[in-house]
C-alpha cells in the first residue's frame, strides 16, 4: 500500500512511519520544514514538502494521488495560539480530507483528541483546540466518499508501548503511549473494517490487533 501521512514529523507520525515501512508499505510524510527530511528518511518514509496552511486543494490532492490510505496526524502543537488551532487543527484537517476525496483515496484516518467537540465551551487555548478538532471530525464524518475512522487517544505519554490497549466508542479518560497509538493506527490503516467509527483509545489489557478486530466486529 501507499500511505500518506500529514504531519509527518510528529511524534506519533514518525513512530507510525517506522511501523508501516517495516511492514513493507510505501509511506510518504507531509512536512513543511526541509530540515526534517532526514528524520523521515531514517523512519523509512518519503518526505513531501507542503504547508497545509497555505497549500491549495489541488496541490494536496496531487500529493495524495494514487494513495491507498491517508492519515491526518498534523497539529499546531502545544505552544501554538488560538489562531493556529483553527488554521492547522481544523483548517488543515478539512483540507486534507477534501483533498483525499478529490484524489480518490478511499481509506482515511483522522487522529483527533478525546473530548473533541465543535460545541465545547470555554475560552482557553485548549478549549479552542477541542472545538477545532471537533469541527474537523464533523467534517470528516460527513465525507461519504471516504472510508473514514476517527481515532481519539487519551492523554499521550512517552512511555514504552505495551501493545495492550482499550479501544471502543467510549473508553473513559486515561493515558496511552504514543507507541501504542502508532500501533493502532498501523492496524487501522491496513483495513477499512472500522470505517464509519469514531473510537477512543487508552491503555488497557487487549492486544492491539485483537482490539481493532473486536471493535470492527461491533
Short mmCIF file of C-alpha atoms in Angstrom, two decimals:
data_model
loop_
_atom_site.label_atom_id
_atom_site.label_comp_id
_atom_site.label_asym_id
_atom_site.label_seq_id
_atom_site.Cartn_x
_atom_site.Cartn_y
_atom_site.Cartn_z
CA UNK A 1 0.00 0.00 0.00
CA UNK A 2 0.96 3.63 -0.46
CA UNK A 3 0.08 5.60 2.66
CA UNK A 4 0.37 9.39 3.02
CA UNK A 5 0.66 10.92 6.48
CA UNK A 6 0.02 14.61 7.18
CA UNK A 7 2.20 15.96 9.98
CA UNK A 8 4.91 13.52 9.03
CA UNK A 9 7.44 14.76 11.61
CA UNK A 10 5.11 14.48 14.58
CA UNK A 11 5.96 12.14 17.43
CA UNK A 12 3.18 9.70 16.57
CA UNK A 13 3.73 10.04 12.83
CA UNK A 14 7.43 9.10 12.99
CA UNK A 15 6.56 6.00 15.00
CA UNK A 16 3.83 5.12 12.51
CA UNK A 17 6.16 5.61 9.55
CA UNK A 18 8.63 3.15 11.04
CA UNK A 19 5.91 0.56 11.60
CA UNK A 20 4.38 0.90 8.15
CA UNK A 21 7.67 0.95 6.26
CA UNK A 22 8.88 -2.09 8.23
CA UNK A 23 5.70 -3.86 7.15
CA UNK A 24 6.58 -3.22 3.51
CA UNK A 25 4.30 -0.29 2.77
CA UNK A 26 5.36 2.78 0.79
CA UNK A 27 5.00 5.73 3.14
CA UNK A 28 5.07 9.46 2.42
CA UNK A 29 5.13 12.05 5.17
CA UNK A 30 3.91 15.60 4.53
CA UNK A 31 6.14 18.17 6.26
CA UNK A 32 6.71 21.91 5.88
CA UNK A 33 10.26 22.13 7.29
CA UNK A 34 13.01 20.80 4.99
CA UNK A 35 15.29 20.24 7.98
CA UNK A 36 13.01 17.34 8.96
CA UNK A 37 13.58 15.39 5.76
CA UNK A 38 16.43 13.28 7.15
CA UNK A 39 14.33 12.16 10.12
CA UNK A 40 11.59 10.92 7.80
CA UNK A 41 14.04 9.06 5.61
CA UNK A 42 15.50 7.42 8.71
CA UNK A 43 11.98 6.29 9.59
CA UNK A 44 11.57 4.78 6.13
CA UNK A 45 9.27 7.48 4.74
CA UNK A 46 9.48 9.70 1.68
CA UNK A 47 9.41 13.36 2.78
CA UNK A 48 6.99 15.60 0.89
CA UNK A 49 7.39 19.35 1.41
CA UNK A 50 3.99 21.02 1.63
CA UNK A 51 2.50 23.57 4.01
CA UNK A 52 -1.13 22.70 4.71
CA UNK A 53 -1.75 26.24 5.96
CA UNK A 54 -1.04 27.73 2.53
CA UNK A 55 -1.43 24.87 0.04
CA UNK A 56 -4.31 24.68 -2.40
CA UNK A 57 -6.76 21.81 -2.64
CA UNK A 58 -5.23 20.81 -5.97
CA UNK A 59 -1.70 20.77 -4.53
CA UNK A 60 -2.69 18.50 -1.64
CA UNK A 61 -4.74 16.26 -3.92
CA UNK A 62 -1.68 15.90 -6.14
CA UNK A 63 0.34 14.56 -3.21
CA UNK A 64 -2.45 12.11 -2.40
CA UNK A 65 -2.92 10.90 -5.97
CA UNK A 66 -2.50 7.13 -6.11
CA UNK A 67 -2.51 6.65 -2.33
CA UNK A 68 -4.36 3.70 -0.83
CA UNK A 69 -4.77 5.40 2.55
CA UNK A 70 -4.28 8.78 4.18
CA UNK A 71 -3.66 9.60 7.85
CA UNK A 72 -4.10 13.08 9.27
CA UNK A 73 -1.71 13.34 12.21
CA UNK A 74 -0.79 17.02 11.94
CA UNK A 75 -1.26 19.53 14.72
CA UNK A 76 -0.33 23.08 15.61
CA UNK A 77 1.36 21.84 18.79
CA UNK A 78 1.05 22.75 22.47
CA UNK A 79 2.96 26.03 22.14
CA UNK A 80 0.72 27.49 19.44
CA UNK A 81 -2.02 30.07 19.94
CA UNK A 82 -5.69 30.00 19.12
CA UNK A 83 -5.23 31.20 15.53
CA UNK A 84 -3.22 28.12 14.53
CA UNK A 85 -5.68 25.80 16.24
CA UNK A 86 -8.07 26.98 13.54
CA UNK A 87 -5.66 27.01 10.61
CA UNK A 88 -3.98 23.66 11.35
CA UNK A 89 -6.11 21.53 13.66
CA UNK A 90 -9.33 22.46 11.88
CA UNK A 91 -8.39 24.00 8.53
CA UNK A 92 -5.55 21.61 7.75
CA UNK A 93 -7.69 18.60 8.64
CA UNK A 94 -10.57 19.82 6.48
CA UNK A 95 -8.24 20.48 3.54
CA UNK A 96 -6.55 17.08 3.81
CA UNK A 97 -9.91 15.26 3.91
CA UNK A 98 -11.24 17.26 0.96
CA UNK A 99 -8.05 16.53 -0.99
CA UNK A 100 -8.20 12.81 -0.18
CA UNK A 101 -11.73 12.68 -1.51
CA UNK A 102 -10.70 14.67 -4.61
CA UNK A 103 -7.79 12.27 -5.24
CA UNK A 104 -9.96 9.18 -4.86
CA UNK A 105 -8.30 7.94 -1.68
CA UNK A 106 -10.80 5.64 -0.02
CA UNK A 107 -9.23 4.87 3.36
CA UNK A 108 -8.89 7.87 5.66
CA UNK A 109 -7.89 8.03 9.33
CA UNK A 110 -8.07 11.20 11.39
CA UNK A 111 -6.10 11.45 14.63
CA UNK A 112 -8.27 13.53 16.90
CA UNK A 113 -8.43 14.05 20.67
CA UNK A 114 -10.56 12.70 23.44
CA UNK A 115 -13.16 15.35 24.28
CA UNK A 116 -13.12 16.92 20.81
CA UNK A 117 -16.43 18.72 20.31
CA UNK A 118 -17.34 21.59 18.00
CA UNK A 119 -19.63 22.90 20.73
CA UNK A 120 -17.11 22.65 23.57
CA UNK A 121 -17.42 25.72 25.86
CA UNK A 122 -14.62 27.92 27.18
CA UNK A 123 -12.08 30.46 26.01
CA UNK A 124 -8.78 28.87 26.99
CA UNK A 125 -6.43 27.69 24.24
CA UNK A 126 -7.24 24.06 24.98
CA UNK A 127 -10.96 24.81 24.72
CA UNK A 128 -10.36 26.32 21.27
CA UNK A 129 -8.31 23.24 20.36
CA UNK A 130 -11.12 20.86 21.32
CA UNK A 131 -13.60 22.89 19.27
CA UNK A 132 -11.24 22.89 16.28
CA UNK A 133 -10.72 19.13 16.47
CA UNK A 134 -14.43 18.56 16.92
CA UNK A 135 -15.28 20.66 13.87
CA UNK A 136 -12.65 18.79 11.83
CA UNK A 137 -14.07 15.44 12.96
CA UNK A 138 -17.58 16.53 11.98
CA UNK A 139 -16.30 17.48 8.53
CA UNK A 140 -14.56 14.13 8.03
CA UNK A 141 -17.61 12.20 9.18
CA UNK A 142 -19.68 13.99 6.55
CA UNK A 143 -17.46 12.68 3.75
CA UNK A 144 -19.42 9.94 2.00
CA UNK A 145 -16.55 9.39 -0.42
CA UNK A 146 -14.13 8.34 2.34
CA UNK A 147 -13.93 5.12 4.32
CA UNK A 148 -13.05 7.14 7.42
CA UNK A 149 -12.17 6.30 11.01
CA UNK A 150 -11.70 8.97 13.67
CA UNK A 151 -9.29 7.95 16.46
CA UNK A 152 -9.40 9.88 19.74
CA UNK A 153 -6.49 8.94 22.03
CA UNK A 154 -6.45 9.78 25.72
CA UNK A 155 -3.57 11.54 27.48
CA UNK A 156 -0.44 10.89 25.42
CA UNK A 157 2.71 9.63 27.14
CA UNK A 158 6.24 8.78 26.01
CA UNK A 159 6.35 5.52 27.95
CA UNK A 160 7.29 2.40 26.03
CA UNK A 161 4.31 0.81 24.37
CA UNK A 162 2.90 -2.37 25.83
CA UNK A 163 0.87 -3.38 22.79
CA UNK A 164 -2.14 -3.62 25.13
CA UNK A 165 -4.97 -1.12 24.75
CA UNK A 166 -8.62 -0.39 25.23
CA UNK A 167 -10.34 0.70 22.01
CA UNK A 168 -14.04 1.48 21.98
CA UNK A 169 -16.64 4.08 21.13
CA UNK A 170 -16.28 5.26 24.73
CA UNK A 171 -13.41 4.22 26.99
CA UNK A 172 -13.38 6.83 29.72
CA UNK A 173 -10.35 9.02 30.22
CA UNK A 174 -6.88 7.61 30.68
CA UNK A 175 -3.32 7.67 29.38
CA UNK A 176 -1.96 5.91 26.31
CA UNK A 177 1.59 5.78 24.99
CA UNK A 178 2.43 7.26 21.62
CA UNK A 179 3.94 3.86 20.71
CA UNK A 180 0.57 2.21 21.20
CA UNK A 181 -1.29 4.95 19.33
CA UNK A 182 1.02 4.39 16.35
CA UNK A 183 0.49 0.63 16.56
CA UNK A 184 -3.28 1.09 16.49
CA UNK A 185 -3.03 3.50 13.55
CA UNK A 186 -0.91 0.99 11.62
CA UNK A 187 -3.53 -1.67 12.22
CA UNK A 188 -6.35 0.68 11.18
CA UNK A 189 -4.55 1.75 8.01
CA UNK A 190 -4.27 -1.79 6.72
CA UNK A 191 -8.01 -2.45 6.78
CA UNK A 192 -11.21 -0.45 6.37
CA UNK A 193 -13.17 -2.73 8.72
CA UNK A 194 -13.53 0.16 11.20
CA UNK A 195 -14.83 2.60 8.56
CA UNK A 196 -17.56 4.87 9.88
CA UNK A 197 -16.45 4.58 13.52
CA UNK A 198 -15.26 7.21 15.98
CA UNK A 199 -13.10 5.43 18.54
CA UNK A 200 -11.48 6.36 21.83
CA UNK A 201 -8.15 4.81 22.82
CA UNK A 202 -6.43 4.36 26.18
CA UNK A 203 -4.03 1.85 27.66
CA UNK A 204 -5.66 -1.45 28.53
CA UNK A 205 -5.30 -5.19 28.51
CA UNK A 206 -6.17 -6.24 24.95
CA UNK A 207 -3.54 -6.76 22.22
CA UNK A 208 -3.75 -4.11 19.52
CA UNK A 209 -4.71 -6.44 16.67
CA UNK A 210 -7.40 -8.10 18.78
CA UNK A 211 -8.76 -4.74 19.96
CA UNK A 212 -9.11 -3.50 16.39
CA UNK A 213 -10.70 -6.74 15.23
CA UNK A 214 -13.14 -6.75 18.14
CA UNK A 215 -14.32 -3.17 17.64
CA UNK A 216 -14.64 -3.73 13.89
CA UNK A 217 -17.00 -6.59 14.66
CA UNK A 218 -19.26 -4.28 16.61
#
